CSV table of C-alpha atoms and ligand atoms in Angstrom, one decimal:
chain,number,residue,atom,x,y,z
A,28,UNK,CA,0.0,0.0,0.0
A,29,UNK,CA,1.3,3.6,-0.6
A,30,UNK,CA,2.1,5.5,2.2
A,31,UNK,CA,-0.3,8.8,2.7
A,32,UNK,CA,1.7,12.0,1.9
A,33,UNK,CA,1.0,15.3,2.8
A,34,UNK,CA,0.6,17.5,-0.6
A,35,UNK,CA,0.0,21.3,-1.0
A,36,UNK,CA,-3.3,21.2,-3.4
A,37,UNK,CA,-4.2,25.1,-3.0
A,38,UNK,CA,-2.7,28.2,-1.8
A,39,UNK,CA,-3.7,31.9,-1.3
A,40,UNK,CA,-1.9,35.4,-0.7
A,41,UNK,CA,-2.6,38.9,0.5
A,42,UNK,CA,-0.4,41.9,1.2
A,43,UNK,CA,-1.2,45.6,2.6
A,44,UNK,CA,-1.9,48.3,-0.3
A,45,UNK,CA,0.1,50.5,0.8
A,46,UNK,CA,3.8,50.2,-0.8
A,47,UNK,CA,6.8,51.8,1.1
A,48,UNK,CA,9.6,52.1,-1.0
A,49,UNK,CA,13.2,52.6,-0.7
A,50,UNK,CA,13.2,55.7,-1.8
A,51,UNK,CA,10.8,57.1,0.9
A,52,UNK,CA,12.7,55.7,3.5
A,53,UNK,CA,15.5,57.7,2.3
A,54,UNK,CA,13.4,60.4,4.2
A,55,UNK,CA,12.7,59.0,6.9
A,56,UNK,CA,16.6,57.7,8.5
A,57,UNK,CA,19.8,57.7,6.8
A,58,UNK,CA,19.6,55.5,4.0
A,59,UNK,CA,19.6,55.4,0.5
A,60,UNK,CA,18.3,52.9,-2.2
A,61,UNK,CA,21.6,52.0,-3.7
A,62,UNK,CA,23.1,50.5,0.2
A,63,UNK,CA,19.3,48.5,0.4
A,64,UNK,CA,19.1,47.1,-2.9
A,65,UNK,CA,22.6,46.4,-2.4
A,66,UNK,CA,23.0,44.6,0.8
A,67,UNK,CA,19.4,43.4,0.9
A,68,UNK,CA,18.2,43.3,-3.0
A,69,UNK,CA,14.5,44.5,-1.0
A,70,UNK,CA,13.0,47.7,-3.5
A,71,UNK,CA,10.1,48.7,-1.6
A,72,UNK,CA,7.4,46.6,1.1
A,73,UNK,CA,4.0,46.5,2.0
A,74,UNK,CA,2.5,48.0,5.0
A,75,UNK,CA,-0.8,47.4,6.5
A,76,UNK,CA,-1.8,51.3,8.6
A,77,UNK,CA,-5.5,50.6,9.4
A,78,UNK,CA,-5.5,50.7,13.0
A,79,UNK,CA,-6.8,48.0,14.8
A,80,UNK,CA,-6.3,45.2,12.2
A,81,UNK,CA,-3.4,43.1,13.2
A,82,UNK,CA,-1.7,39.6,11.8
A,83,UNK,CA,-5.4,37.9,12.1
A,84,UNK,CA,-6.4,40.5,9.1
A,85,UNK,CA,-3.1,39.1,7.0
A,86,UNK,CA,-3.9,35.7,7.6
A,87,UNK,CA,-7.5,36.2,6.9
A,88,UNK,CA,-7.5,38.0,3.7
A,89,UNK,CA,-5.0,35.1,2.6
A,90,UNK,CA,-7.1,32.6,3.7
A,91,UNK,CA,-9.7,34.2,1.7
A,92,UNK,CA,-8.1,34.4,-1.8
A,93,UNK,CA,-6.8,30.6,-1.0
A,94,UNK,CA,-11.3,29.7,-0.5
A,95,UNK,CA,-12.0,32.2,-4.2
A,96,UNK,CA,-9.7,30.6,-5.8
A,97,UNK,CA,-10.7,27.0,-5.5
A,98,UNK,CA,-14.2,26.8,-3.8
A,99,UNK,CA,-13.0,25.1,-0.9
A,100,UNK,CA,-15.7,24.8,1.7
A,101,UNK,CA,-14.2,26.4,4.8
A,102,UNK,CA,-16.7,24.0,6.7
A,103,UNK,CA,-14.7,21.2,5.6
A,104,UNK,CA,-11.7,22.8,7.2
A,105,UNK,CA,-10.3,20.0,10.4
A,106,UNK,CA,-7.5,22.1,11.3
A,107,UNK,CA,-6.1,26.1,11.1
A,108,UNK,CA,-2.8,26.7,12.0
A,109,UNK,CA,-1.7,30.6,12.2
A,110,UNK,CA,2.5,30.9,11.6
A,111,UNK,CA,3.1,33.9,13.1
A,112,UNK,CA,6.0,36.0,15.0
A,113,UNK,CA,3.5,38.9,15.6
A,114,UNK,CA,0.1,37.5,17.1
A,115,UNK,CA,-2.9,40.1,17.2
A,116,UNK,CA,-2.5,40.1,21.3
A,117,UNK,CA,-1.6,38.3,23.9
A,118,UNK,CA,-3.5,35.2,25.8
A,119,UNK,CA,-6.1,35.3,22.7
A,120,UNK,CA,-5.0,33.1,20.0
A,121,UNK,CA,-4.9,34.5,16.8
A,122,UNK,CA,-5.7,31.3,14.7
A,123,UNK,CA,-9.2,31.0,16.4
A,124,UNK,CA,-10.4,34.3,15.6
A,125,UNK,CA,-9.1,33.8,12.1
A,126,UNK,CA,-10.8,30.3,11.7
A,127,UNK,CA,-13.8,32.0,12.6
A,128,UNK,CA,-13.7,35.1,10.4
A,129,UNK,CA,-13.4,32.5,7.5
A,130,UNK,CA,-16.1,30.5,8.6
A,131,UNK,CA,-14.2,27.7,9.8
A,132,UNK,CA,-16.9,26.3,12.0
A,133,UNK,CA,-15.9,23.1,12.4
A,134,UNK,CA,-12.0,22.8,12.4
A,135,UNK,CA,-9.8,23.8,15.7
A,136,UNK,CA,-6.7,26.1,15.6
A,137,UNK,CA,-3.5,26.9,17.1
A,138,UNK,CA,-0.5,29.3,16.5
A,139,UNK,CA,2.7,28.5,15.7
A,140,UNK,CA,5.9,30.6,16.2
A,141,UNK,CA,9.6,30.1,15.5
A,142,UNK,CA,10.3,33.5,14.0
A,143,UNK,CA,11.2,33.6,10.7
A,144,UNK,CA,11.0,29.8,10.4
A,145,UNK,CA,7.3,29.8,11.8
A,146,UNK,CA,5.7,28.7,8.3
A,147,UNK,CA,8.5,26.0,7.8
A,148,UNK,CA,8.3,24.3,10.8
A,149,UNK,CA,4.1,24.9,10.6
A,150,UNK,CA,4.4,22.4,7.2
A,151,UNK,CA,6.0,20.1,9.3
A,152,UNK,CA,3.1,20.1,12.2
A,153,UNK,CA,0.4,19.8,9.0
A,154,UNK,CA,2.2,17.1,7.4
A,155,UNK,CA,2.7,15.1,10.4
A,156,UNK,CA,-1.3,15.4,11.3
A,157,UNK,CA,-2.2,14.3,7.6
A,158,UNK,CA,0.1,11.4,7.2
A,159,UNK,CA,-0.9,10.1,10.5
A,160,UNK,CA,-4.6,9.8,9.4
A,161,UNK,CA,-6.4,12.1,11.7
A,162,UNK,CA,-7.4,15.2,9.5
A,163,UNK,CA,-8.2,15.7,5.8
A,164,UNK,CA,-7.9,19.2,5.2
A,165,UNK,CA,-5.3,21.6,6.9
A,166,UNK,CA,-5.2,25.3,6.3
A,167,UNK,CA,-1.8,26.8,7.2
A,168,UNK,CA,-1.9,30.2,7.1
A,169,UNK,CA,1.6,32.4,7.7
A,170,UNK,CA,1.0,35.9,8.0
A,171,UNK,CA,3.3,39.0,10.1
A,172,UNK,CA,2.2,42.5,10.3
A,173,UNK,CA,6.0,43.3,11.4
A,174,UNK,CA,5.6,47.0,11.1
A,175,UNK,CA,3.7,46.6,15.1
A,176,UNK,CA,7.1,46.2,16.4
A,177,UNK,CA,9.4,48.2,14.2
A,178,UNK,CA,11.4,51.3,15.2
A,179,UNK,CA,10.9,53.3,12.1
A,180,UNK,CA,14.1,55.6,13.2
A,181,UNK,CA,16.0,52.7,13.4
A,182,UNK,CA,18.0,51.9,9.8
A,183,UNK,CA,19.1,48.9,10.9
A,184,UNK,CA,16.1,47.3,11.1
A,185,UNK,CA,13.0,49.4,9.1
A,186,UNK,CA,14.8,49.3,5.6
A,187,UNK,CA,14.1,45.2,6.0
A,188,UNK,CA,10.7,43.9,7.1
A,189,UNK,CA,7.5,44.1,5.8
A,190,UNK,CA,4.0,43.1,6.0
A,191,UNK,CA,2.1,40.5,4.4
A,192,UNK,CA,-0.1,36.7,4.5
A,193,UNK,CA,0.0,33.8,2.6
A,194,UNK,CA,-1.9,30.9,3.0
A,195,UNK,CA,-1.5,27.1,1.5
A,196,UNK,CA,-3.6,24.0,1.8
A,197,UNK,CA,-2.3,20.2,3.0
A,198,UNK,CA,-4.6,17.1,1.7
A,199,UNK,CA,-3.4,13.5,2.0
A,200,UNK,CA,-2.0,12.1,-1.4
A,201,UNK,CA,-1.6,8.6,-2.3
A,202,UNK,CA,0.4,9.3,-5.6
A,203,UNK,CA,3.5,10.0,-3.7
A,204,UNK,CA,3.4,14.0,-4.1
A,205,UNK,CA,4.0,16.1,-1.1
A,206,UNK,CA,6.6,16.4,1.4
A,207,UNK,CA,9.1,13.5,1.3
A,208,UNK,CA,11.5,15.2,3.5
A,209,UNK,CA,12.7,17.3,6.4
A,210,UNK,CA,15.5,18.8,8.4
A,211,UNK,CA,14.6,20.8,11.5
A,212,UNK,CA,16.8,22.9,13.4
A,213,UNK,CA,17.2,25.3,16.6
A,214,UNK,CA,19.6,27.0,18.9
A,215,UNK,CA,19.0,29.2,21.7
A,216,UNK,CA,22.4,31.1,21.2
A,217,UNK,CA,20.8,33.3,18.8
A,218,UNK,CA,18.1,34.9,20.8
A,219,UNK,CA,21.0,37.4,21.9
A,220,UNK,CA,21.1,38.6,18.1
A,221,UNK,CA,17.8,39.2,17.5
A,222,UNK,CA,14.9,40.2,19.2
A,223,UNK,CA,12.1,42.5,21.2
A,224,UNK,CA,13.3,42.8,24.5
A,225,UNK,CA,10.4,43.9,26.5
A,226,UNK,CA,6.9,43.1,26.5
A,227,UNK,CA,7.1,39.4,26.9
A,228,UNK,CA,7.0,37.8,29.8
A,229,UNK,CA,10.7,37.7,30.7
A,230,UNK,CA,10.5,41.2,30.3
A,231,UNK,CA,7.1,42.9,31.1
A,232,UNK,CA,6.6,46.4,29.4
A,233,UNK,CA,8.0,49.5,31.6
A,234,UNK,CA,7.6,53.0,30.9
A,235,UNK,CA,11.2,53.2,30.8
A,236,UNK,CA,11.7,50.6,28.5
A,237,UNK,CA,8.7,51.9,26.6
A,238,UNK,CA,10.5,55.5,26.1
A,239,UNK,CA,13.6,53.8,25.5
A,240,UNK,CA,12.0,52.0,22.5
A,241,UNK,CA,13.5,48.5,24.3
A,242,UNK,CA,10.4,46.9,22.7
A,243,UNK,CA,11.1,47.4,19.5
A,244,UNK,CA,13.3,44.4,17.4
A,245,UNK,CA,16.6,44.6,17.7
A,246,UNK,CA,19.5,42.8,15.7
A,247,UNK,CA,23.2,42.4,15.6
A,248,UNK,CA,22.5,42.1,11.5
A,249,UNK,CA,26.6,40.9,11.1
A,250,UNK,CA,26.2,37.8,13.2
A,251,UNK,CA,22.8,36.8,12.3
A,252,UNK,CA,23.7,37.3,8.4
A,253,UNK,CA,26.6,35.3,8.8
A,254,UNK,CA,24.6,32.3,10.9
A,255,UNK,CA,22.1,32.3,8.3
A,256,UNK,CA,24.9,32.3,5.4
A,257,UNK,CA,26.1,29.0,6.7
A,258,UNK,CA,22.8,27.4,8.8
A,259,UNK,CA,20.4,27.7,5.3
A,260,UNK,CA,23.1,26.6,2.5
A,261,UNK,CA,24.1,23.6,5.3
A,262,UNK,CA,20.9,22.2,5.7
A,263,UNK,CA,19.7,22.8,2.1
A,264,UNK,CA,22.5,20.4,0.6
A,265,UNK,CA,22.0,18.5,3.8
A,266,UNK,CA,18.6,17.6,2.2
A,267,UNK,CA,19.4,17.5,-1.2
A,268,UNK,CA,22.4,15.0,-0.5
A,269,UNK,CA,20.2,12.4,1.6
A,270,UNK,CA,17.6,12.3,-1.3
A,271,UNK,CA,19.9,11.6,-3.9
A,272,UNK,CA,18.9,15.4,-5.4
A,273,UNK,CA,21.6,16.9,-7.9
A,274,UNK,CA,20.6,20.6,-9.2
A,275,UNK,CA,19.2,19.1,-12.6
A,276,UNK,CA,16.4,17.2,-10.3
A,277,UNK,CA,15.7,20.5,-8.4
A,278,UNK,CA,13.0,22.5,-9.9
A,279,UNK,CA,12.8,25.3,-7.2
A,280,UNK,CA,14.6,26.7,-4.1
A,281,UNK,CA,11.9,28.6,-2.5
A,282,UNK,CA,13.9,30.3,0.4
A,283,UNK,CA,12.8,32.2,3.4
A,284,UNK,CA,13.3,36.0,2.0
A,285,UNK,CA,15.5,37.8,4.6
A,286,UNK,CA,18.2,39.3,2.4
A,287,UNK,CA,18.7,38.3,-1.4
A,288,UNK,CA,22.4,37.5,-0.6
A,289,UNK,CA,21.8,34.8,1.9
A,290,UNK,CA,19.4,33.0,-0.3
A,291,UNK,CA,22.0,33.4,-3.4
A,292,UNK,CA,24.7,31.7,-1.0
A,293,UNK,CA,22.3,28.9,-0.8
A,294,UNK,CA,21.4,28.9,-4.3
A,295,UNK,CA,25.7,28.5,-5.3
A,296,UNK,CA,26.4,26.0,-2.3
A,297,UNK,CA,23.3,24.2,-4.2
A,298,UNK,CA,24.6,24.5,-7.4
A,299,UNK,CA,21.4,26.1,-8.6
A,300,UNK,CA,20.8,28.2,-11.9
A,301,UNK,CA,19.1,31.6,-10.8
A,302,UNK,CA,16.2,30.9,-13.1
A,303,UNK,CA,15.4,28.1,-10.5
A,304,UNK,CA,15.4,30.4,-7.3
A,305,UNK,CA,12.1,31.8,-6.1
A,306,UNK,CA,12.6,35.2,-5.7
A,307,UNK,CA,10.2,38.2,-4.6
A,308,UNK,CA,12.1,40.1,-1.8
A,309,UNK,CA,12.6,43.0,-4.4
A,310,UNK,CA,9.0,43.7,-3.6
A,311,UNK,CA,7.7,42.7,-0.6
A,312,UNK,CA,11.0,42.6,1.9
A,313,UNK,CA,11.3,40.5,4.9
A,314,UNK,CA,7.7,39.8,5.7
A,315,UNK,CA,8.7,36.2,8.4
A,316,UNK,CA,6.2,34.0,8.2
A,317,UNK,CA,4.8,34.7,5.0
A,318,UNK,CA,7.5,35.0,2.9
A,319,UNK,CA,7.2,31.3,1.4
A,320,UNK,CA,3.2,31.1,0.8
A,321,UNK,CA,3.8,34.6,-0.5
A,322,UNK,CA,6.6,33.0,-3.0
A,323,UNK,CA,4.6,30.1,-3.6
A,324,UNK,CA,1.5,32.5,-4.7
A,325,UNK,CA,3.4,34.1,-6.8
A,326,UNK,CA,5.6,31.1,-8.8
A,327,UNK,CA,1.8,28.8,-8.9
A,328,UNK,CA,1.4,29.1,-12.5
A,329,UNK,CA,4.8,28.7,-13.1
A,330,UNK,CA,4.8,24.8,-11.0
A,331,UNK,CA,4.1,21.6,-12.6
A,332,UNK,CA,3.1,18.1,-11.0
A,333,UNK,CA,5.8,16.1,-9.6
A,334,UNK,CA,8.7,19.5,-9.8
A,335,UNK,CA,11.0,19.0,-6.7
A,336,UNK,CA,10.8,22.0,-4.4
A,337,UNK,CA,13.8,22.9,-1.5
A,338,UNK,CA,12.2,25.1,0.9
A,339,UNK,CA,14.9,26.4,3.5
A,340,UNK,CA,14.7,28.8,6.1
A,341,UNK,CA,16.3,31.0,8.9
A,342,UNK,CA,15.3,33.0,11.6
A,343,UNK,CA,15.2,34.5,15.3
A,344,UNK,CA,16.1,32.0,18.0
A,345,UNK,CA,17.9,30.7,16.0
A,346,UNK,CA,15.7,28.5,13.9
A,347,UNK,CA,16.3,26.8,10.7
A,348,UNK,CA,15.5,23.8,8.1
A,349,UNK,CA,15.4,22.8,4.8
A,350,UNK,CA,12.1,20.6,3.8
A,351,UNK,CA,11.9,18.5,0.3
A,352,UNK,CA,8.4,18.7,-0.9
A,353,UNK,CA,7.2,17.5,-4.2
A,354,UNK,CA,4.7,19.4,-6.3
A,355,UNK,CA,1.2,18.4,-6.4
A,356,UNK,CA,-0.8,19.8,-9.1
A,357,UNK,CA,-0.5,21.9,-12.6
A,358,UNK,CA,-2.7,25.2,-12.2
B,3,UT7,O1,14.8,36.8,8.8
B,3,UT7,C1,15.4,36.7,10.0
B,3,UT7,C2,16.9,36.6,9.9
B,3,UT7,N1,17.4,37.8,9.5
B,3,UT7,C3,18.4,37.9,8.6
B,3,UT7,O2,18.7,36.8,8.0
B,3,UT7,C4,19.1,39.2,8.3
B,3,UT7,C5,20.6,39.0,8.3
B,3,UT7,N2,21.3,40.2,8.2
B,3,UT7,C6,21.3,41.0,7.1
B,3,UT7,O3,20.6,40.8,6.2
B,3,UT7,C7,22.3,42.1,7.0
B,3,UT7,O4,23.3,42.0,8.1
B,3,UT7,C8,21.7,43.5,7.0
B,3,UT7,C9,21.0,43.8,5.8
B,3,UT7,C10,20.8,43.7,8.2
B,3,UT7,C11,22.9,44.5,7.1
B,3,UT7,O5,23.8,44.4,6.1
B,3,UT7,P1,25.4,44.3,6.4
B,3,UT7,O6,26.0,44.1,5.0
B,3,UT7,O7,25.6,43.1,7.3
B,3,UT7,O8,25.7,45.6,7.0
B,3,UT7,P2,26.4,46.0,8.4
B,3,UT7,O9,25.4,45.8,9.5
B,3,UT7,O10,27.6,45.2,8.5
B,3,UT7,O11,26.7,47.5,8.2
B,3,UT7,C12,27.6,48.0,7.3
B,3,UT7,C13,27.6,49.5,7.3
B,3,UT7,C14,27.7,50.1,8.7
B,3,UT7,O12,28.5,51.2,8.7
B,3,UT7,P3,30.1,51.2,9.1
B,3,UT7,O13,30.1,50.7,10.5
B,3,UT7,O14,30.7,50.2,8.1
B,3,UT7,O15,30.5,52.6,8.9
B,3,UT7,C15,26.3,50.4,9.1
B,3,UT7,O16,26.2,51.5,10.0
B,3,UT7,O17,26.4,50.0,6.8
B,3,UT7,C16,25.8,50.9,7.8
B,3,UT7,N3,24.3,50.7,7.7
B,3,UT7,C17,23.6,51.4,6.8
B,3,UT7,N4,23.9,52.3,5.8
B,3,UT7,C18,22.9,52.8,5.1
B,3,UT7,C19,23.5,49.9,8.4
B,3,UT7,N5,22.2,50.0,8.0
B,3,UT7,C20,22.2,50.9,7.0
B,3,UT7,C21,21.2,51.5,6.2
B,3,UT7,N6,21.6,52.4,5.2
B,3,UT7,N7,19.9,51.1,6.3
């Protein structure tokens, strides 16, 4: 008998109208577009300013293009799991309101958060539940308003992240499409290098810390380029070697979009052409958990049944993997 695999048969993306482009920033902190689109590759990102909507308005619009586009009956829904490094608040999870809003009556819901590997390690948990037997139909949603906790005088950090959800859908298959492979990792070493300090509950906001912007994200960009450099190119190869993958059998890398260089050291250690390299950062930046649904939406017409995909990521904690998944369906 076959063994049930998990496969991606639908997937859905939304981002914020408005655009904020490099060369706005340029009057906002000392910057200019030649040192982002250099360092980074990012052009301009999307922003979501109506007050009061939060990650839950990301994840639902996303989940909402995903149900237009293929007349999936949210009712049929078992299970909705929110990626997300910025939930709407605290102690109220951000997947149930979500599963709701989308009329997700009868599935359950949790969030999932590993920073910038959130939506990674969220295909993982879906997989897992679908080749086990116990649910049919998993929406995973990854979604990050990131402009909530960005210090817009801080050049370090506001020329990077943006705002933006992207949702995909998991259904058993017994043809042998879906994910054949994964490679997790973590290591608590990086939570010096990137982070929001306060407002947690190590550290519980202040007013001091509030005035002193300490709950804003912070990173030591050096270190945590050079950690992702390494971490996402090792594990990627890692992946491709154990599965007997050369770069003719790969049809995509579809990377985590942090910085444009990282994911090109991944694409070389790979051996990968650049015409095989999901790329979008130009547009929408560093938007976490979304950037892989948001790559996937955009690359859909371009994939074909049975393509081999290498998803790798990297992010806060540190957190990292590479997953070999292969392609379901022709759209
Ligand atoms: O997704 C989660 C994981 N995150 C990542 O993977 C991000 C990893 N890190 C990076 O992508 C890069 O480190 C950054 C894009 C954040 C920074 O690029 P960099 O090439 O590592 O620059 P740097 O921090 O080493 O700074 C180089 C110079 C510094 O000036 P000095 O000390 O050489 O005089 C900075 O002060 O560039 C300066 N700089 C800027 N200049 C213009 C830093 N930010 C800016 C800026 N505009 N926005």
């Amino acid at each position: 008998m076959t063994k049930i695999k998990a496969a991606i048969t639908a997937v859905g993306a939304y981002v914020p109208e408005y655009v904020l482009t490099n060369q706005i920033l340029e009057t906002m902190v000392d910057t200019n577009d030649e040192w982002i689109t250099t360092r980074t590759g990012i052009k301009e990102r999307r922003i979501l300013k109506e007050p009061g909507k939060g990650s839950s308005f990301l994840a639902i619009e996303a989940a909402k293009n995903l149900i237009e586009k293929t007349g999936l009956d949210p009712k049929t829904i078992d299970l909705v799991i929110v990626s997300t490094a910025t939930p709407d608040m605290k102690a109220a999870t951000t997947s149930a309101y979500t599963a709701t809003q989308i009329g997700a009556t009868n599935a359950f819901s949790f969030d999932l958060e590993a920073a910038c590997s959130s939506f990674l390690f969220g295909m993982s948990v879906a997989s897992s539940y679908i080749e086990s037997g116990r649910y049919k139909k998993i929406l995973l949603i990854g979604a990050d308003k990131n402009s909530s906790m960005i210090n817009y005088e801080d050049r370090a950090t506001c020329i990077i992240f943006g705002d933006g959800g992207g949702a995909v859908l998991f259904e058993p298959n017994a043809e042998g499409f879906g994910l054949q492979d994964e490679f997790l990792k973590s290591d608590g070493i990086g939570r010096e290098f990137l982070h929001a300090k306060y407002g947690g509950s190590a550290y519980p906001m202040t007013k001091e810390a509030l005035e002193a912007g300490e709950h804003y994200v912070f990173q030591d960009g050096r270190t945590v380029f050079k950690n992702a450099v390494s971490s996402m190119a090792d594990v990627s190869v890692k992946i491709m070697d154990r599965n007997n993958l050369n770069k003719d059998k790969i049809a995509w890398l579809v990377a985590h979009q942090a910085n444009k260089r990282i994911i090109d050291a991944t694409a070389d250690r790979m051996e990968l052409n650049r015409d095989k390299v999901m790329m979008n950062i130009d547009r929408y930046g560093n938007t976490t958990s979304a950037t892989i649904p948001l790559l996937l939406s955009d690359y859909e017409s371009k994939l074909k049944q049975g393509d081999n995909l290498i998803f790798a990521s990297f992010g806060g904690g540190f957190t990292w993997g590479a997953i070999y998944l292969k392609w379901a369906y022709n759209s």
